[in-house]
XYZ file of C-alpha atoms in Angstrom:
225
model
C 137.264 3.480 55.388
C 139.484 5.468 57.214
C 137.540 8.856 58.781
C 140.025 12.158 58.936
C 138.872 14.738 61.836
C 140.428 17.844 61.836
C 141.808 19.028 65.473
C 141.785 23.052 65.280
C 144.154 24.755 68.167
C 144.494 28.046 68.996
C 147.040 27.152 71.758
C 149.412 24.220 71.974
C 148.485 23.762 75.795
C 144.773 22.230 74.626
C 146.585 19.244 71.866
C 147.805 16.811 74.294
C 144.378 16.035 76.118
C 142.292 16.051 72.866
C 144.668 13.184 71.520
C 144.910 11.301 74.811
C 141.246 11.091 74.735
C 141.312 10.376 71.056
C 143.809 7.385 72.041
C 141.818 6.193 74.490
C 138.388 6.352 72.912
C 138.700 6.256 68.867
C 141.917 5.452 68.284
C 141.263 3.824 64.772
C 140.397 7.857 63.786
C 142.781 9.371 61.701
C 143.560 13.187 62.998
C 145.484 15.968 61.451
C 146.012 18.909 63.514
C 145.888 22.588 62.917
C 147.530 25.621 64.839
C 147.227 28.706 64.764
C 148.000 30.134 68.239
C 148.285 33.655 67.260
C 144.496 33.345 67.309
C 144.551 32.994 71.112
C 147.574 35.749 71.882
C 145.624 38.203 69.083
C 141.835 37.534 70.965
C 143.950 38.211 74.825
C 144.980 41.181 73.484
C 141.823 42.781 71.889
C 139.601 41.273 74.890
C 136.830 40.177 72.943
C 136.284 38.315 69.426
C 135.944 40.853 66.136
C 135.337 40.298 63.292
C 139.010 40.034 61.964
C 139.755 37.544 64.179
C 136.789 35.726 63.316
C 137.528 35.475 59.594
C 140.800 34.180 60.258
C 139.486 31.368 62.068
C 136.806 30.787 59.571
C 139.899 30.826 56.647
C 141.658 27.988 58.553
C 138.403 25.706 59.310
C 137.760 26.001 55.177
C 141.469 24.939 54.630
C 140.517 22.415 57.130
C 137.714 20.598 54.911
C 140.364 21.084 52.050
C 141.843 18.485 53.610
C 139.312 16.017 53.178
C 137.830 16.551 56.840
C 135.016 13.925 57.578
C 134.652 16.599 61.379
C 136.602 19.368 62.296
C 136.443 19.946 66.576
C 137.877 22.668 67.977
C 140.043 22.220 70.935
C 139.396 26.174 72.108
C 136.675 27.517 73.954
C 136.970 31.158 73.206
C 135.576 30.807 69.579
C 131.784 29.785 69.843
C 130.799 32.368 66.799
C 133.069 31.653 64.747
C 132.839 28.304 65.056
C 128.566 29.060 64.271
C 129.691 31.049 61.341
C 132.177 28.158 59.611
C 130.032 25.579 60.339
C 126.773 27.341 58.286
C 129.676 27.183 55.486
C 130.630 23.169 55.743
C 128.839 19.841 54.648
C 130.559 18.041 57.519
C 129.911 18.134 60.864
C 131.873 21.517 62.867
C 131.941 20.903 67.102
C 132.682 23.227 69.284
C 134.653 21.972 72.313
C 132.094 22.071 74.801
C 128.809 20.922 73.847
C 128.952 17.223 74.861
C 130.314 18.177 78.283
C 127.282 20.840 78.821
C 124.936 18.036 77.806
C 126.274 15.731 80.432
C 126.303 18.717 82.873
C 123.029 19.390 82.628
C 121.802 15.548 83.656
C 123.485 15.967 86.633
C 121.470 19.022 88.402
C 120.628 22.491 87.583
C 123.278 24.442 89.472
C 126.361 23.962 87.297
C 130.001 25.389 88.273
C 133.002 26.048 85.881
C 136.959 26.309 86.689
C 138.104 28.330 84.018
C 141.549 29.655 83.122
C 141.364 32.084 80.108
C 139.594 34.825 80.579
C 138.448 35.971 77.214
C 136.741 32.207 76.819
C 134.460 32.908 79.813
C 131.653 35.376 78.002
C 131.350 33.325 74.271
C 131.538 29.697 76.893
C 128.999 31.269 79.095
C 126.302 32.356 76.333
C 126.889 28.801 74.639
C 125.750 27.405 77.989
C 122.777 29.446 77.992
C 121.814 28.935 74.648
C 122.916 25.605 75.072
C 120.005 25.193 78.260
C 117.758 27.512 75.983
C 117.145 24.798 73.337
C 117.278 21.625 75.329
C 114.503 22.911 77.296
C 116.555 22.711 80.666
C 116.203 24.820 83.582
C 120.156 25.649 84.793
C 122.393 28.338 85.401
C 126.296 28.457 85.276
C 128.325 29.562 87.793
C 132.299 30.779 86.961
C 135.852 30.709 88.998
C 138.292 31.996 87.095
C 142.065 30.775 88.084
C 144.115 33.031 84.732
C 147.187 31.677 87.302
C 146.674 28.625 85.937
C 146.973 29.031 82.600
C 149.889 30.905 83.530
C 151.779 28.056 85.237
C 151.195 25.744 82.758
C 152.834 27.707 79.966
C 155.639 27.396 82.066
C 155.474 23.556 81.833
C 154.517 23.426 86.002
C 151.213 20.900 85.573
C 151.062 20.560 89.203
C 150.657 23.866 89.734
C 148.252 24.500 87.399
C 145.893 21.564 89.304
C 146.476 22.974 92.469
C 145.382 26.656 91.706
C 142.134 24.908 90.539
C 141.938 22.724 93.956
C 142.218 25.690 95.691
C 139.179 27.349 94.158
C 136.952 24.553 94.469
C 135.193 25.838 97.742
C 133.694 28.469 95.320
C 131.380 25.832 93.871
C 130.497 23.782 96.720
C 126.935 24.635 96.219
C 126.916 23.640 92.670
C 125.490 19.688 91.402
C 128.417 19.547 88.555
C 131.599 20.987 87.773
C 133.072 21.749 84.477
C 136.328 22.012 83.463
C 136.338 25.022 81.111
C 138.815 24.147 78.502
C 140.735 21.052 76.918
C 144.096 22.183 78.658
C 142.173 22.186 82.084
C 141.339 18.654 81.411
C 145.006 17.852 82.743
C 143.679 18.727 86.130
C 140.832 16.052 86.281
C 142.119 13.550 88.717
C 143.215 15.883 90.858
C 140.221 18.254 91.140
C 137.981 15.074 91.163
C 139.931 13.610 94.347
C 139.281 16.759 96.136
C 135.540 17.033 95.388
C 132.818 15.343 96.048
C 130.595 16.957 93.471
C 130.819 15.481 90.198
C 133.905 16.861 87.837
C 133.226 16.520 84.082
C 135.890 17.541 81.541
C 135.580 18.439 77.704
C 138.216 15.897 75.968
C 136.419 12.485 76.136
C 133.127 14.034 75.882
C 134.069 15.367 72.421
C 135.548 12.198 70.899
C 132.631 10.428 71.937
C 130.277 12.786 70.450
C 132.022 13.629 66.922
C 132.666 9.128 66.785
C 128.647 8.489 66.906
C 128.252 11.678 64.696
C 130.180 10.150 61.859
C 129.237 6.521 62.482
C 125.326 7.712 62.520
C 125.338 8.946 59.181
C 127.539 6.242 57.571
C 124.669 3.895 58.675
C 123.099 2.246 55.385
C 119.871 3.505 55.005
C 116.774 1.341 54.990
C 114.232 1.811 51.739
């Protein structure tokens, strides 16, 4: 039987790595996308998530499962409560982007670093992490560059100077045992930032398809009496 997940974007820049990895790792999946990216421009503008903003996202997730969603994952980091608050609402399973890369992170040391480009995703991706290292029972702590150049050159369509920005900063985290790239759209930059470090670079895409494909295959398992 064919399994639907539900891609939710709040920018266009984060759908082309989410389906590359989908292509490369579950390609059998059958995935309908959503965007709404007056969700990102609305949250850059207020500087932090309310509750408006959060009920709009929460409408389009539940229009989401209208659609016969076997998994919605979001493709933004900037909308961990939210994303808390629809998935208390669903019967299917709701990921946030980042989870499966923070569980990978953490195997690989304690001092974690993070490239990110949007600024009003750092706080909510931050407080995941720590709540994230809260209930695994993990000692780790996060440390954050921020490169908002980045995002800005690759609105403009210039990729390699998006990857270079984040190159640049990656001094900042030499002390660090992994480094995350924040968001889907900074997934792009993955072979380059990983050919200029020697620290391990871990990015959110293929993390996520792996983790949403066992999800659904785990509880499609028959059950023995």
């Amino acid at each position: 039987m064919t399994v639907r997940i539900v891609l939710f974007h709040a920018t266009p820049v984060a759908m082309q790595p989410i389906h590359d990895a989908f292509n490369a790792l579950w390609p059998e999946a059958e995935i309908v996308n959503l965007l709404d990216d007056g969700l990102s421009i609305d949250l850059a503008r207020a500087k932090q998530l309310n509750e408006q903003i959060i009920e709009r996202f929460v409408r389009l997730g539940q229009y989401g499962y209208e659609m016969k969603a076997d998994a919605i994952l979001a493709t933004c980091s900037a909308f961990g409560p939210a994303l808390d608050k629809l998935a208390a609402l669903l019967p299917v399973p709701v990921l946030k982007p980042n989870e499966a890369m923070f569980r990978e992170a953490i195997t690989r040391g304690q001092r974690i670093g993070m490239l990110a480009t949007f600024g009003p995703a750092v706080a909510p991706m931050e407080q995941e992490f720590r709540d994230f290292v809260d209930q695994s029972g993990c000692e780790a702590t996060l440390k954050t560059v921020l490169v908002e150049e980045a995002m800005t050159r690759l609105k403009l369509g210039d990729v390699a100077g998006h990857n270079q920005l984040l190159v640049d900063h990656l001094p900042q985290l030499a002390d660090c045992d992994a480094i995350m790239l924040a968001h889907f759209s900074t997934s792009r930059a993955w072979d380059a930032v990983s050919q200029a470090s020697t620290i391990p670079v871990l990015s959110a895409p293929h993390a996520a398809v792996k983790r949403v494909r066992r999800l659904l295959e785990a509880s499609r398992e028959p059950k023995l009496c």
